[in-house]
Short mmCIF file of N, CA and C in Angstrom, two decimals:
data_model
loop_
_atom_site.label_atom_id
_atom_site.label_comp_id
_atom_site.label_asym_id
_atom_site.label_seq_id
_atom_site.Cartn_x
_atom_site.Cartn_y
_atom_site.Cartn_z
N ARG L 1 -6.66 17.12 -0.21
CA ARG L 1 -7.20 15.79 -0.59
C ARG L 1 -6.28 15.41 -1.84
N ASN L 2 -5.77 14.21 -1.94
CA ASN L 2 -5.31 13.89 -3.08
C ASN L 2 -6.24 13.66 -4.28
N ILE L 3 -5.76 13.82 -5.52
CA ILE L 3 -6.82 13.52 -6.60
C ILE L 3 -5.99 12.69 -7.68
N ALA L 4 -5.07 11.91 -7.31
CA ALA L 4 -4.40 11.01 -7.92
C ALA L 4 -3.21 10.16 -7.11
N PRO L 5 -2.77 9.02 -7.47
CA PRO L 5 -1.85 8.47 -6.54
C PRO L 5 -0.44 9.47 -6.52
N ALA L 6 0.27 9.24 -5.23
CA ALA L 6 1.36 10.02 -5.01
C ALA L 6 2.55 9.30 -5.81
N THR L 7 3.79 9.95 -6.00
CA THR L 7 4.78 9.30 -6.36
C THR L 7 5.89 9.44 -5.49
N ALA L 8 6.92 8.55 -5.51
CA ALA L 8 8.02 8.56 -4.63
C ALA L 8 9.25 8.92 -5.30
N SER L 9 10.08 9.67 -4.57
CA SER L 9 11.38 10.11 -5.22
C SER L 9 12.35 10.02 -3.95
N ASP L 10 13.71 10.11 -4.37
CA ASP L 10 14.64 10.40 -3.39
C ASP L 10 15.32 11.81 -3.40
N TYR L 11 15.61 12.31 -2.37
CA TYR L 11 16.05 14.06 -2.05
C TYR L 11 17.34 13.98 -1.42
N PRO L 12 18.39 14.18 -1.86
CA PRO L 12 19.80 14.49 -1.25
C PRO L 12 19.82 15.61 -0.31
N VAL L 13 20.11 15.54 0.99
CA VAL L 13 20.16 16.48 1.96
C VAL L 13 21.28 16.31 2.84
N ASP L 14 22.28 17.14 2.88
CA ASP L 14 23.34 17.17 3.74
C ASP L 14 24.00 15.97 3.92
N GLY L 15 24.33 15.12 2.82
CA GLY L 15 25.06 13.80 2.69
C GLY L 15 24.02 12.73 3.09
N ARG L 16 22.87 12.94 3.39
CA ARG L 16 21.82 11.92 3.47
C ARG L 16 20.69 11.88 2.49
N THR L 17 19.83 10.89 2.29
CA THR L 17 18.96 10.74 1.52
C THR L 17 17.42 10.60 1.91
N ALA L 18 16.74 11.62 1.70
CA ALA L 18 15.27 11.71 2.13
C ALA L 18 14.53 11.07 1.11
N VAL L 19 13.52 10.65 1.77
CA VAL L 19 12.46 10.03 0.71
C VAL L 19 11.20 10.86 0.60
N CYS L 20 10.86 11.08 -0.47
CA CYS L 20 9.72 12.19 -0.98
C CYS L 20 8.37 11.47 -1.62
N ALA L 21 7.32 12.09 -0.99
CA ALA L 21 6.21 11.77 -1.84
C ALA L 21 5.58 13.04 -2.46
N ALA L 22 5.21 12.88 -3.63
CA ALA L 22 4.57 14.12 -4.25
C ALA L 22 3.34 13.58 -4.63
N VAL L 23 2.49 14.50 -3.94
CA VAL L 23 1.05 14.14 -3.64
C VAL L 23 0.18 15.21 -4.59
N PRO L 24 -0.73 14.71 -5.71
CA PRO L 24 -1.32 15.73 -6.60
C PRO L 24 -2.53 16.10 -5.79
N VAL L 25 -2.70 17.23 -5.87
CA VAL L 25 -3.91 18.07 -5.16
C VAL L 25 -4.47 18.91 -6.14
N VAL L 26 -5.78 19.34 -5.76
CA VAL L 26 -6.44 20.45 -6.63
C VAL L 26 -5.65 21.46 -6.71
N GLY L 27 -5.20 22.21 -7.89
CA GLY L 27 -4.30 23.10 -8.02
C GLY L 27 -2.77 22.91 -8.17
N GLY L 28 -2.37 21.79 -7.90
CA GLY L 28 -0.86 21.38 -8.26
C GLY L 28 -0.61 20.14 -7.63
N VAL L 29 0.71 20.19 -6.97
CA VAL L 29 1.28 18.96 -6.14
C VAL L 29 2.02 19.71 -5.07
N LYS L 30 1.68 18.78 -3.98
CA LYS L 30 2.39 19.00 -2.88
C LYS L 30 3.36 17.89 -2.56
N SER L 31 4.77 18.22 -2.24
CA SER L 31 5.89 17.18 -1.94
C SER L 31 6.04 17.36 -0.45
N TYR L 32 6.28 16.16 0.19
CA TYR L 32 6.77 15.98 1.47
C TYR L 32 8.05 15.13 1.46
N CYS L 33 8.89 15.50 2.24
CA CYS L 33 10.27 14.65 2.19
C CYS L 33 10.65 14.52 3.82
N ALA L 34 11.24 13.29 4.08
CA ALA L 34 11.47 12.94 5.41
C ALA L 34 12.93 12.20 5.47
N LEU L 35 13.68 12.27 6.34
CA LEU L 35 14.75 11.21 6.52
C LEU L 35 14.31 10.17 7.18
N ASP L 36 15.12 9.01 7.20
CA ASP L 36 14.83 7.90 7.98
C ASP L 36 14.55 7.98 9.37
N SER L 37 15.02 8.91 10.04
CA SER L 37 14.93 9.33 11.41
C SER L 37 13.54 10.02 11.72
N GLY L 38 12.78 10.39 10.65
CA GLY L 38 11.51 11.02 10.67
C GLY L 38 11.46 12.47 10.61
N VAL L 39 12.76 13.18 10.76
CA VAL L 39 12.86 14.59 10.62
C VAL L 39 12.44 15.13 9.13
N LEU L 40 11.56 16.16 9.27
CA LEU L 40 11.11 16.83 7.94
C LEU L 40 12.35 17.21 7.12
N ALA L 41 12.48 16.94 5.84
CA ALA L 41 13.51 17.38 5.22
C ALA L 41 13.29 18.20 4.07
N GLY L 42 11.84 18.29 3.83
CA GLY L 42 11.35 19.30 2.78
C GLY L 42 9.86 19.28 2.63
N TYR L 43 9.39 20.41 2.27
CA TYR L 43 8.13 20.49 1.93
C TYR L 43 7.72 21.40 0.70
N ASP L 44 7.16 21.22 -0.20
CA ASP L 44 6.84 22.08 -1.36
C ASP L 44 5.52 22.21 -1.60
N GLY L 45 4.95 23.34 -1.63
CA GLY L 45 3.45 23.41 -1.78
C GLY L 45 3.32 24.70 -2.42
N ALA L 46 2.09 25.14 -2.81
CA ALA L 46 1.73 26.41 -3.58
C ALA L 46 2.00 27.70 -2.65
N ASP L 47 1.96 27.58 -1.30
CA ASP L 47 2.04 28.64 -0.52
C ASP L 47 3.46 28.73 0.35
N LEU L 48 4.16 27.54 0.40
CA LEU L 48 5.12 27.50 1.26
C LEU L 48 6.08 26.64 0.68
N THR L 49 7.55 26.67 1.08
CA THR L 49 8.62 25.96 0.69
C THR L 49 9.56 25.77 1.93
N ILE L 50 9.77 24.60 2.44
CA ILE L 50 10.86 24.20 3.48
C ILE L 50 11.99 23.21 3.02
N ASP L 51 13.20 23.72 3.21
CA ASP L 51 14.30 22.81 2.91
C ASP L 51 15.19 22.81 4.09
N LEU L 52 15.48 21.53 4.46
CA LEU L 52 16.42 21.25 5.35
C LEU L 52 17.77 21.33 4.73
N THR L 53 18.69 22.16 5.46
CA THR L 53 19.91 22.47 4.78
C THR L 53 20.91 21.78 5.56
N ALA L 54 20.92 21.50 7.04
CA ALA L 54 21.82 20.95 7.67
C ALA L 54 21.04 19.98 8.59
N TYR L 55 21.70 18.90 9.06
CA TYR L 55 21.31 17.78 10.16
C TYR L 55 22.40 17.32 10.80
N SER L 56 22.42 17.25 12.13
CA SER L 56 23.33 16.32 12.90
C SER L 56 22.49 15.54 13.95
N ASP L 57 23.13 14.34 14.08
CA ASP L 57 22.75 13.46 15.00
C ASP L 57 22.95 13.75 16.66
N THR L 58 23.78 14.73 16.80
CA THR L 58 23.99 15.21 18.15
C THR L 58 23.41 16.44 18.60
N VAL L 59 23.47 16.91 19.61
CA VAL L 59 22.41 17.93 20.07
C VAL L 59 23.35 18.72 21.08
N ASP L 60 23.30 20.03 20.83
CA ASP L 60 24.16 20.87 21.41
C ASP L 60 23.59 21.38 22.86
N ALA L 61 24.10 20.66 23.85
CA ALA L 61 22.99 21.05 25.09
C ALA L 61 23.02 22.62 25.72
N THR L 62 24.15 23.15 25.18
CA THR L 62 23.99 24.71 25.66
C THR L 62 22.69 25.33 24.87
N LEU L 63 22.41 24.96 24.03
CA LEU L 63 20.97 25.45 23.31
C LEU L 63 19.77 25.24 24.27
N PHE L 64 19.86 24.22 25.04
CA PHE L 64 18.84 23.98 25.84
C PHE L 64 18.86 24.22 27.44
N SER L 65 20.09 25.09 27.79
CA SER L 65 20.11 25.20 28.97
C SER L 65 19.31 26.62 29.40
N ARG L 66 19.07 26.71 30.57
CA ARG L 66 18.33 27.71 31.19
C ARG L 66 19.15 28.86 31.40
N ALA L 67 18.74 30.16 31.10
CA ALA L 67 19.46 31.24 31.40
C ALA L 67 19.23 31.64 32.72
N GLU L 68 20.17 32.15 33.40
CA GLU L 68 20.00 32.82 34.74
C GLU L 68 19.32 34.02 34.53
N LEU L 69 18.31 34.38 35.38
CA LEU L 69 17.58 35.80 35.12
C LEU L 69 18.36 36.75 36.32
#
């Protein structure tokens, strides 16, 4: 639950710019960042940090193919 207004900032990720919101909460600040496409670019909280290190608009179809058993 936020305890004050959030602040916005930009965050560079792999040649793109993510938009971040730093939300003051009891015990600190949690930051959430997302690319324009909606992909999570970063999260920073007291217990966990997530950073997107690379992003591509294309999909490698072999990563989703079914393996023969």
